[in-house]
Coordinates of C-alpha atoms in Angstrom, one line a residue:
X15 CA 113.2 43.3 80.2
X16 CA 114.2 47.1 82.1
X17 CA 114.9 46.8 85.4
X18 CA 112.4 48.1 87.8
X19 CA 114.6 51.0 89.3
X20 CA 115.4 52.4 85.4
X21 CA 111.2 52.3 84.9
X22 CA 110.7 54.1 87.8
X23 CA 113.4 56.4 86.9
X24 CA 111.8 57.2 83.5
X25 CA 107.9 58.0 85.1
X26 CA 109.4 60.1 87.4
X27 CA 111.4 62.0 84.0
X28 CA 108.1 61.9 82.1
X29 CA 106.2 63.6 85.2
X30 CA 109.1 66.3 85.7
X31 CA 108.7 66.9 81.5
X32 CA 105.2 67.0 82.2
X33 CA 105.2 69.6 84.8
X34 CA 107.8 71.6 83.2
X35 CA 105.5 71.7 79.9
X36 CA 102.8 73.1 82.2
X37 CA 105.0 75.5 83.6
X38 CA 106.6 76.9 80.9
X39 CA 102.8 77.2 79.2
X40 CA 101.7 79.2 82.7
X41 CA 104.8 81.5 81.5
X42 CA 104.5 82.0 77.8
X43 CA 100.6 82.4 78.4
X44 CA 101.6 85.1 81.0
X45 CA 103.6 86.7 78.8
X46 CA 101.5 86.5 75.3
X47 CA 98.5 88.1 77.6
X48 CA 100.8 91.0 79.0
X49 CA 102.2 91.3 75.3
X50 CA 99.2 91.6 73.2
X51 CA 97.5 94.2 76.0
X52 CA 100.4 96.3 76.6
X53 CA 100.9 95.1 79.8
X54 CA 97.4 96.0 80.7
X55 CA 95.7 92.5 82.0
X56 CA 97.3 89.5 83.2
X57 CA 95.9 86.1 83.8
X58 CA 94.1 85.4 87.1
X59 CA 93.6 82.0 88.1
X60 CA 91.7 81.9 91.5
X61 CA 94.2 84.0 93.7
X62 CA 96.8 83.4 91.8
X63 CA 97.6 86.9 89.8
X64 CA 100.6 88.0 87.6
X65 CA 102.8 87.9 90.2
X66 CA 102.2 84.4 92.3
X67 CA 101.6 82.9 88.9
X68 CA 104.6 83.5 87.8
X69 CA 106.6 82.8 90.8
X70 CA 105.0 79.6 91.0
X71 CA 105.3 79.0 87.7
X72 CA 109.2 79.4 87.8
X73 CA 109.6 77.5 90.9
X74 CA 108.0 74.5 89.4
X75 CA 110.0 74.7 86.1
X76 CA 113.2 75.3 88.1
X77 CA 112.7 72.0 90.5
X78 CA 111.4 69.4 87.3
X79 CA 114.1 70.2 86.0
X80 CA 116.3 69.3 88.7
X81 CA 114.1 66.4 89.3
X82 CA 114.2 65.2 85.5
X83 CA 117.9 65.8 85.4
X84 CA 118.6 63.6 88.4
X85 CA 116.2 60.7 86.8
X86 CA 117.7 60.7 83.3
X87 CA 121.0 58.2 82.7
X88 CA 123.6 60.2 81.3
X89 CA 127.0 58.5 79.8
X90 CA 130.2 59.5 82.0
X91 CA 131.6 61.9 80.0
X92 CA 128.4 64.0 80.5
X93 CA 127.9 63.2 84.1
X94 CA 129.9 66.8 85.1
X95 CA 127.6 68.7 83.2
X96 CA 124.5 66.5 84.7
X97 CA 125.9 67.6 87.8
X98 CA 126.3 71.3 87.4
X99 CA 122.8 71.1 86.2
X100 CA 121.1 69.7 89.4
X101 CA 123.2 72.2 91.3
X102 CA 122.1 75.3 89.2
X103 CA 118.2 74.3 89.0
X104 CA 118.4 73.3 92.4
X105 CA 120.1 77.2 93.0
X106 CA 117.3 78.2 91.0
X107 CA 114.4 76.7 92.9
X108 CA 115.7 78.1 96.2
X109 CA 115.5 81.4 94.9
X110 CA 112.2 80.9 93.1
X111 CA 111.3 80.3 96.5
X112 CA 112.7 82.9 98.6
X113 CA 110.5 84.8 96.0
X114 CA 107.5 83.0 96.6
X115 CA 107.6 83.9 100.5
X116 CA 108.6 87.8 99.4
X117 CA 105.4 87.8 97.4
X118 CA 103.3 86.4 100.3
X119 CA 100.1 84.9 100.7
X120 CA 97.3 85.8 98.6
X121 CA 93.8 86.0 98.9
X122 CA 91.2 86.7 96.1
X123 CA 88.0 88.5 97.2
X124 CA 85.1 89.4 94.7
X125 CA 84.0 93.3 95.2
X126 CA 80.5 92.9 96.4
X127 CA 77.7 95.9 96.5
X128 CA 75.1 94.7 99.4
X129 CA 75.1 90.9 98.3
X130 CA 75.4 91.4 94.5
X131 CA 79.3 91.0 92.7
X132 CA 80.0 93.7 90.8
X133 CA 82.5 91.8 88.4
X134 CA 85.5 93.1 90.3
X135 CA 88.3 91.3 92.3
X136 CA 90.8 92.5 94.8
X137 CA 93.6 90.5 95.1
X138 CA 95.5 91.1 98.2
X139 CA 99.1 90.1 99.4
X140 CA 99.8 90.5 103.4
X141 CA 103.3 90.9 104.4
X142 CA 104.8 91.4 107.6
X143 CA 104.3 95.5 107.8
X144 CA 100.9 95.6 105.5
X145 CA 99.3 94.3 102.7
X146 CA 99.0 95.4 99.3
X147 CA 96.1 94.9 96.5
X148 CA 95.0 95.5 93.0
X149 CA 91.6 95.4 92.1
X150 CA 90.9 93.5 89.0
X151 CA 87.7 93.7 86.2
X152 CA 87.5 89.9 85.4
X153 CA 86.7 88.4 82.2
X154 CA 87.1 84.9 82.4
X155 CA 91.1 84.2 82.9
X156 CA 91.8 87.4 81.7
X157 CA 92.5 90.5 84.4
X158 CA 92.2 94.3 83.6
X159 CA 94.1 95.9 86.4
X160 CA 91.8 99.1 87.4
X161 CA 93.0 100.0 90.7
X162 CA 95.4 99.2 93.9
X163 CA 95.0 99.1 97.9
X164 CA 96.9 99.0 100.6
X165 CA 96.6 98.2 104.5
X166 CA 98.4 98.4 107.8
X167 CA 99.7 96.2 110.4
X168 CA 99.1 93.3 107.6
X169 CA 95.7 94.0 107.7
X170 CA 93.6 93.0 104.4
X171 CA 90.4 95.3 104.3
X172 CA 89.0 93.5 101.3
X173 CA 89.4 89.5 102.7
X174 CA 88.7 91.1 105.9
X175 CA 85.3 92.7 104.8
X176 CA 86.3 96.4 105.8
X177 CA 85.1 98.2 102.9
X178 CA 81.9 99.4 101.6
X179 CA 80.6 99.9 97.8
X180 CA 78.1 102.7 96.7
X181 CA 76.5 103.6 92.9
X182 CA 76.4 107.1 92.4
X183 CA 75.3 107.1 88.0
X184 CA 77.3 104.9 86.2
X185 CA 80.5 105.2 89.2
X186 CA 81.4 102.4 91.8
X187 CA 82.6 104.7 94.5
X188 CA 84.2 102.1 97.2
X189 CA 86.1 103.4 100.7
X190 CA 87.9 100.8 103.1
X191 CA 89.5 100.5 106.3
X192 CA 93.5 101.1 106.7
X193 CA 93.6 99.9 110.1
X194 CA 91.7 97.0 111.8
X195 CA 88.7 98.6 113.1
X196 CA 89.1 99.8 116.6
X197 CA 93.3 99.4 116.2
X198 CA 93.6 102.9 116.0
X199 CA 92.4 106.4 114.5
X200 CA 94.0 107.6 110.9
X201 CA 96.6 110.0 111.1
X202 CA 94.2 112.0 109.5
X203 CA 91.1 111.8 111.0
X204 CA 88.5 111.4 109.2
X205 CA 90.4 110.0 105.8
X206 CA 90.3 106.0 105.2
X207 CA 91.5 104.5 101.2
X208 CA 89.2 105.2 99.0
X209 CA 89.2 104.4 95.0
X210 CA 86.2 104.4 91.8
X211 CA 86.1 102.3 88.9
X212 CA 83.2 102.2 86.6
X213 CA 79.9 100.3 86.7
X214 CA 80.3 97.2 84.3
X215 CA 77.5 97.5 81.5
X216 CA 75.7 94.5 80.3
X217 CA 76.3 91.8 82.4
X218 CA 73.9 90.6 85.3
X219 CA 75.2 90.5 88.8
X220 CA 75.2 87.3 90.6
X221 CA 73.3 88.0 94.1
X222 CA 73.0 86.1 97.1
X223 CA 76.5 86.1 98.3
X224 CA 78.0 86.2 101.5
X225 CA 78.9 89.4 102.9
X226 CA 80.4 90.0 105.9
X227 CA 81.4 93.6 107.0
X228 CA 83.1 95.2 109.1
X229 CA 82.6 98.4 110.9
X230 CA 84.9 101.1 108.8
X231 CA 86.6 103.4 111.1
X232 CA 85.3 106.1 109.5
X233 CA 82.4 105.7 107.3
X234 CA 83.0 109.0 104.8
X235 CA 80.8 108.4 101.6
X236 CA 82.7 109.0 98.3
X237 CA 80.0 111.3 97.3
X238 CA 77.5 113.5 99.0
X239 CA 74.8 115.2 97.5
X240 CA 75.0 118.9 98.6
X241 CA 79.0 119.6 99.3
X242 CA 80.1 121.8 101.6
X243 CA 80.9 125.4 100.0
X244 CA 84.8 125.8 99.6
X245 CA 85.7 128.7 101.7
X246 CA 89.5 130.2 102.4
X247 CA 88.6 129.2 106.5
X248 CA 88.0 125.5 105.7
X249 CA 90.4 124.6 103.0
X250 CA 92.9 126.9 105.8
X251 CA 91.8 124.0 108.3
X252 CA 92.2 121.4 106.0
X253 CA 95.9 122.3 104.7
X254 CA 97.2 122.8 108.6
X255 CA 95.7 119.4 109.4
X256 CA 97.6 117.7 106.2
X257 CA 100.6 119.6 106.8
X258 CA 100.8 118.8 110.8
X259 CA 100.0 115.0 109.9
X260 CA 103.0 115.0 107.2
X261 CA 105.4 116.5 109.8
X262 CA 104.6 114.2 112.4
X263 CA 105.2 111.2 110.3
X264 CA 108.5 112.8 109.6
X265 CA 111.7 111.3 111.0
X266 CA 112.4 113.6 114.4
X267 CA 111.8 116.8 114.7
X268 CA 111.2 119.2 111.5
X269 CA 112.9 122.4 112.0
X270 CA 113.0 125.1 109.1
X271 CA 116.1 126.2 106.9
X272 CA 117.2 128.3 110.5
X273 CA 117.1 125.2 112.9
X274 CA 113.8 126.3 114.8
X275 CA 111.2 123.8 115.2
X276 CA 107.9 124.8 112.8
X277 CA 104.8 125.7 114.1
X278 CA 102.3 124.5 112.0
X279 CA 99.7 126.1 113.9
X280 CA 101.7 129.9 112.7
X281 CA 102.5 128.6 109.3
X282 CA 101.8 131.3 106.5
X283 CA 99.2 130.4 103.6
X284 CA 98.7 132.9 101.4
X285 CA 96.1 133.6 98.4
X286 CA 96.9 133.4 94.4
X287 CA 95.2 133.8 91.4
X288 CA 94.2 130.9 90.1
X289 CA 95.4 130.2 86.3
X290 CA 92.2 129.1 84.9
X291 CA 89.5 131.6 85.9
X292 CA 88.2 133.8 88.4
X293 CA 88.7 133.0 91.9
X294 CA 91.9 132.9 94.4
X295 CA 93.5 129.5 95.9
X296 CA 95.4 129.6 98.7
X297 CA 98.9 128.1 99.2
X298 CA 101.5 127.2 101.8
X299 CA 104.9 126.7 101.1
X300 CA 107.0 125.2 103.4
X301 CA 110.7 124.5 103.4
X302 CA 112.5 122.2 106.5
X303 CA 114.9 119.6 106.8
X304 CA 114.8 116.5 109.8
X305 CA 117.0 113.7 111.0
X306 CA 116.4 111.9 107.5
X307 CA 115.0 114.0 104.7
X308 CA 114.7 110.5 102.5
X309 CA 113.0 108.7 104.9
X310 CA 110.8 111.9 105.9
X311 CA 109.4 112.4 102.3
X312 CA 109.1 108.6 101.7
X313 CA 106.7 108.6 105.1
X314 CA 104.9 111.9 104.1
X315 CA 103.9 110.1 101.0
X316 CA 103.0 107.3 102.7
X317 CA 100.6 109.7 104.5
X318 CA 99.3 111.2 101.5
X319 CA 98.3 107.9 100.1
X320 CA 96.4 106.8 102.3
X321 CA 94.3 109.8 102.0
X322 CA 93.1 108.9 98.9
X323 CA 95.0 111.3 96.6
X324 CA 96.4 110.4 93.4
X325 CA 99.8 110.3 92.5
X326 CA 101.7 111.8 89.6
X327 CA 105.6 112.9 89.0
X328 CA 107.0 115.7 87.8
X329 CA 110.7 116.4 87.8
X330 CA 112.6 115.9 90.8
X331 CA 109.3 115.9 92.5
X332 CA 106.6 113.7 94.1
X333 CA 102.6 115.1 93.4
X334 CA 99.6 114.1 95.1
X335 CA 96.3 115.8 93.5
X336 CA 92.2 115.2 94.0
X337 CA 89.8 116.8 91.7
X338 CA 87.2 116.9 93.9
X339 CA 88.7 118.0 97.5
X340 CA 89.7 121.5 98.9
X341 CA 92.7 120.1 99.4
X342 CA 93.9 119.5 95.1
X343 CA 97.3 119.0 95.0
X344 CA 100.3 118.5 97.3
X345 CA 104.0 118.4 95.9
X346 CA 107.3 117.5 98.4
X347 CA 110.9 118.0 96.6
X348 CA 113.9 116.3 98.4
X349 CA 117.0 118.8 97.5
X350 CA 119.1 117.1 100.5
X351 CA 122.3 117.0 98.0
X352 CA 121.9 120.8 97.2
X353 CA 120.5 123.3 100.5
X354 CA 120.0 120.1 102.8
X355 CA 116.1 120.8 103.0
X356 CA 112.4 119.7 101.8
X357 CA 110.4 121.8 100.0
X358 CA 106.6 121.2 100.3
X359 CA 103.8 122.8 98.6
X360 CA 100.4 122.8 99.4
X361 CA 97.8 124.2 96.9
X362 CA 94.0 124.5 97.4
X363 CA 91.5 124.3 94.7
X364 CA 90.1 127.3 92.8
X365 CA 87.9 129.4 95.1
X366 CA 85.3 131.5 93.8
X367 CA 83.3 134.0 97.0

């Protein structure tokens, strides 16, 4: 007849096998979904996206493995190896851990148009700076990544209901907060996140659900019916307001290549022709250097994203770019290791008077 303690020892070895079965299926599921899309969708269970999945995943592997090692009877000549295997698995769930708390809490929040789902889902993380999200189309347990977010001061716009949704054709055009509301203005005035994603064809909204929302510190609608002409005066405006919020996010003070501090106010922009048809765009170059060029260009981008502009890489070089706004593109080149300076370009889009 087994003794109690040895039965007890094998339930608690079937439950670790158990949970490390389930594990390891989380994983390979994981990893045949990112395989057989390119690395395009993920599987999204509740909150849990690519990333907390798999962390989770690996940190229950790591300590049923532990656990089943400890509850299994080994004969004495294997009782070393038993023991550098509860020591590494236990290693291993520690870190598995530590990653866990990196990756931060997550909160799941369906993208709702006035009370209707529109068959997205931001997933946000908060850490101790921000948060970060990526918006998700749904299909069952499957995840299309479309689109990411990010916030300030750990604020989560999306969980936080700081965002608002409009239809403009067959376009979702959605803005949200950076800040809390009230915590502050945008370096950039009038400029929150914004992003698009396409209506979802053929599927019918569920209505009815609760929306709370939150005042957005600036309420700029994605689209407006009748722009604004682009004129040489107001994409002028525009590019001094960009390049004097870039500069003050810099580290210290930005001085040119000759050491004196820049005006932005005086800064030249002059006119080109643009490349693909009539019309002239203007430009500003600009070329300085500050207490930390790295960190400067790393903050400038920072600025830049939360704009709303899109980002792209070319050589050597960081590119933000709109198609709709005066403002199209923006380049900044770190050649610290060569003249000691930034090089920032500015370049309006094409304007036809």
């Amino acid at each position: 007849m087994p003794r109690p303690a040895a039965s007890r020892r094998r339930t608690v070895a079937r439950v670790a096998g158990a949970l490390f079965a389930f594990a390891t299926a989380v994983v390979l599921g994981q990893l045949g979904v990112s395989a057989a899309t390119s690395g395009t969708a993920s599987l999204l269970i509740g909150p849990l996206d690519e990333r907390s999945l798999m962390s989770l995943a690996m940190l229950i592997a790591f300590l049923s493995l532990g656990i089943g090692l400890w509850s299994v009877d080994a004969p004495r000549w294997m009782l070393a190896l038993k023991i550098i295997g509860i020591v590494l698995a236990a290693c291993a769930t520690a870190l598995a851990a530590v990653v866990i708390t990196l990756v931060g809490d997550a909160k799941a929040t369906p993208l709702l148009q006035g009370d209707c789902d529109t068959g997205y889902v931001v997933v946000e993380h908060q850490s101790l700076r921000g948060s970060s999200g990526t918006v998700y189309r749904q299909d069952g347990l499957i995840a299309t990544s479309v689109a990411r977010t990010s916030g300030d001061d750990a604020y989560e716009p999306f969980a936080m209901g700081g965002y608002a949704v409009t239809e403009a054709g067959d376009t979702l055009s959605v803005s949200y907060a950076i800040n809390r509301p009230n915590a502050g203005s945008n370096p950039l005035g009038t400029y929150a996140g914004a992003f698009s994603v396409p209506v979802l064809e053929g599927r019918t909204p569920q209505c009815g659900l609760d929306a709370h929302r939150e005042p957005l510190p600036s309420p700029a609608p994605a689209t407006t019916p009748e722009p604004a002409p682009v004129t040489a005066a107001s994409v002028d405006d525009e590019t001094t307001e960009l390049v004097s919020a870039s500069l003050d996010a810099a580290s210290g003070t930005a001085v040119d290549a000759s050491g004196a501090p820049i005006d932005t106010a005086a800064l030249p922009i002059r006119s080109v022709a643009c490349a693909e048809g009539p019309g002239t765009r203007r430009e500003l170059r600009l070329d300085f250097r500050t207490d930390d060029n790295t960190r400067s260009v790393a903050d400038i981008l920072k600025i830049w994203d939360r704009a709303g502009y899109e980002k792209d890489r070319a050589m050597q070089e960081d590119i933000r770019y709109s198609e709709g706004r005066p403002v199209e593109r923006m380049s900044v080149r770190d050649t610290s290791s060569t003249d000691g300076l930034v090089h920032l370009t500015v370049s309006s889009a094409c304007i036809v008077e």
